[in-house]
Amino acid sequence: RTGFYHIAKKANIPLVMVAVNYASRTMEIAPPYTLSDDMEKDFEHIQKFYERQSGMYPEYSFWHKDD
């Protein structure tokens, strides 16, 4: 599930994150994010964007945590 990251990193292109929030029926497009040389930091940034989104089936989310 990290292929998008490695492709963007190797191509030296920024990520543009897009999310559809099912709960609020809204769509959000983040500004381009230039990847750093720290994969952990980059994924923290990505997670902060997506953790505030709610999909139709949240349990299938990449960031879903079982309670």
PDB file of C-alpha atoms in Angstrom:
ATOM      1  CA  ARG A   1       0.000   0.000   0.000  1.00  0.00           C
ATOM      2  CA  THR A   2       2.946   2.298  -0.358  1.00  0.00           C
ATOM      3  CA  GLY A   3       3.523   2.019  -4.100  1.00  0.00           C
ATOM      4  CA  PHE A   4       2.081   5.492  -4.745  1.00  0.00           C
ATOM      5  CA  TYR A   5       4.711   6.911  -2.385  1.00  0.00           C
ATOM      6  CA  HIS A   6       7.652   5.192  -4.051  1.00  0.00           C
ATOM      7  CA  ILE A   7       6.445   6.136  -7.536  1.00  0.00           C
ATOM      8  CA  ALA A   8       6.040   9.821  -6.561  1.00  0.00           C
ATOM      9  CA  LYS A   9       9.390   9.835  -4.773  1.00  0.00           C
ATOM     10  CA  LYS A  10      11.273   8.264  -7.689  1.00  0.00           C
ATOM     11  CA  ALA A  11       9.558  10.578 -10.210  1.00  0.00           C
ATOM     12  CA  ASN A  12      10.250  13.580  -7.944  1.00  0.00           C
ATOM     13  CA  ILE A  13       6.646  14.780  -8.119  1.00  0.00           C
ATOM     14  CA  PRO A  14       4.492  16.061  -5.238  1.00  0.00           C
ATOM     15  CA  LEU A  15       1.495  14.209  -3.878  1.00  0.00           C
ATOM     16  CA  VAL A  16      -1.942  15.751  -4.192  1.00  0.00           C
ATOM     17  CA  MET A  17      -4.217  14.048  -1.697  1.00  0.00           C
ATOM     18  CA  VAL A  18      -7.910  13.831  -2.504  1.00  0.00           C
ATOM     19  CA  ALA A  19     -10.616  12.556  -0.166  1.00  0.00           C
ATOM     20  CA  VAL A  20     -14.352  12.108  -0.328  1.00  0.00           C
ATOM     21  CA  ASN A  21     -15.884  12.401   3.121  1.00  0.00           C
ATOM     22  CA  TYR A  22     -18.946  10.204   3.081  1.00  0.00           C
ATOM     23  CA  ALA A  23     -20.298  11.464   6.426  1.00  0.00           C
ATOM     24  CA  SER A  24     -20.355  15.132   5.398  1.00  0.00           C
ATOM     25  CA  ARG A  25     -20.833  14.487   1.661  1.00  0.00           C
ATOM     26  CA  THR A  26     -17.853  16.695   0.852  1.00  0.00           C
ATOM     27  CA  MET A  27     -14.671  16.381  -1.161  1.00  0.00           C
ATOM     28  CA  GLU A  28     -11.326  17.804  -0.114  1.00  0.00           C
ATOM     29  CA  ILE A  29      -8.259  18.371  -2.264  1.00  0.00           C
ATOM     30  CA  ALA A  30      -5.053  19.118  -0.386  1.00  0.00           C
ATOM     31  CA  PRO A  31      -2.357  21.384  -1.781  1.00  0.00           C
ATOM     32  CA  PRO A  32       0.585  19.571  -3.398  1.00  0.00           C
ATOM     33  CA  TYR A  33       2.904  18.030  -0.809  1.00  0.00           C
ATOM     34  CA  THR A  34       6.580  17.634  -1.684  1.00  0.00           C
ATOM     35  CA  LEU A  35       7.957  14.445  -0.201  1.00  0.00           C
ATOM     36  CA  SER A  36      10.953  14.650   2.102  1.00  0.00           C
ATOM     37  CA  ASP A  37      13.717  12.126   2.629  1.00  0.00           C
ATOM     38  CA  ASP A  38      11.915  10.906   5.759  1.00  0.00           C
ATOM     39  CA  MET A  39       9.232   8.369   4.838  1.00  0.00           C
ATOM     40  CA  GLU A  40       7.892   8.238   8.406  1.00  0.00           C
ATOM     41  CA  LYS A  41       7.418  12.018   8.500  1.00  0.00           C
ATOM     42  CA  ASP A  42       5.716  11.958   5.104  1.00  0.00           C
ATOM     43  CA  PHE A  43       3.290   9.241   6.185  1.00  0.00           C
ATOM     44  CA  GLU A  44       2.473  11.169   9.380  1.00  0.00           C
ATOM     45  CA  HIS A  45       1.526  14.129   7.164  1.00  0.00           C
ATOM     46  CA  ILE A  46      -0.584  11.908   4.911  1.00  0.00           C
ATOM     47  CA  GLN A  47      -2.271  10.278   7.896  1.00  0.00           C
ATOM     48  CA  LYS A  48      -3.196  13.655   9.409  1.00  0.00           C
ATOM     49  CA  PHE A  49      -5.027  14.524   6.198  1.00  0.00           C
ATOM     50  CA  TYR A  50      -6.911  11.245   5.866  1.00  0.00           C
ATOM     51  CA  GLU A  51      -7.714  10.525   9.516  1.00  0.00           C
ATOM     52  CA  ARG A  52     -10.260  13.340   9.571  1.00  0.00           C
ATOM     53  CA  GLN A  53     -12.110  11.819   6.601  1.00  0.00           C
ATOM     54  CA  SER A  54     -14.922   9.298   6.915  1.00  0.00           C
ATOM     55  CA  GLY A  55     -15.537   6.742   4.203  1.00  0.00           C
ATOM     56  CA  MET A  56     -18.670   4.765   3.487  1.00  0.00           C
ATOM     57  CA  TYR A  57     -16.999   1.755   5.138  1.00  0.00           C
ATOM     58  CA  PRO A  58     -14.549   3.182   7.708  1.00  0.00           C
ATOM     59  CA  GLU A  59     -13.477  -0.301   8.779  1.00  0.00           C
ATOM     60  CA  TYR A  60     -11.785  -0.726   5.381  1.00  0.00           C
ATOM     61  CA  SER A  61      -9.806   2.483   5.713  1.00  0.00           C
ATOM     62  CA  PHE A  62      -6.043   2.363   5.357  1.00  0.00           C
ATOM     63  CA  TRP A  63      -5.774   4.062   8.775  1.00  0.00           C
ATOM     64  CA  HIS A  64      -8.600   2.188  10.533  1.00  0.00           C
ATOM     65  CA  LYS A  65      -7.808   1.131  14.076  1.00  0.00           C
ATOM     66  CA  ASP A  66      -9.812  -1.574  15.796  1.00  0.00           C
ATOM     67  CA  ASP A  67     -11.173  -0.447  19.162  1.00  0.00           C
TER      68      ASP A  67
END
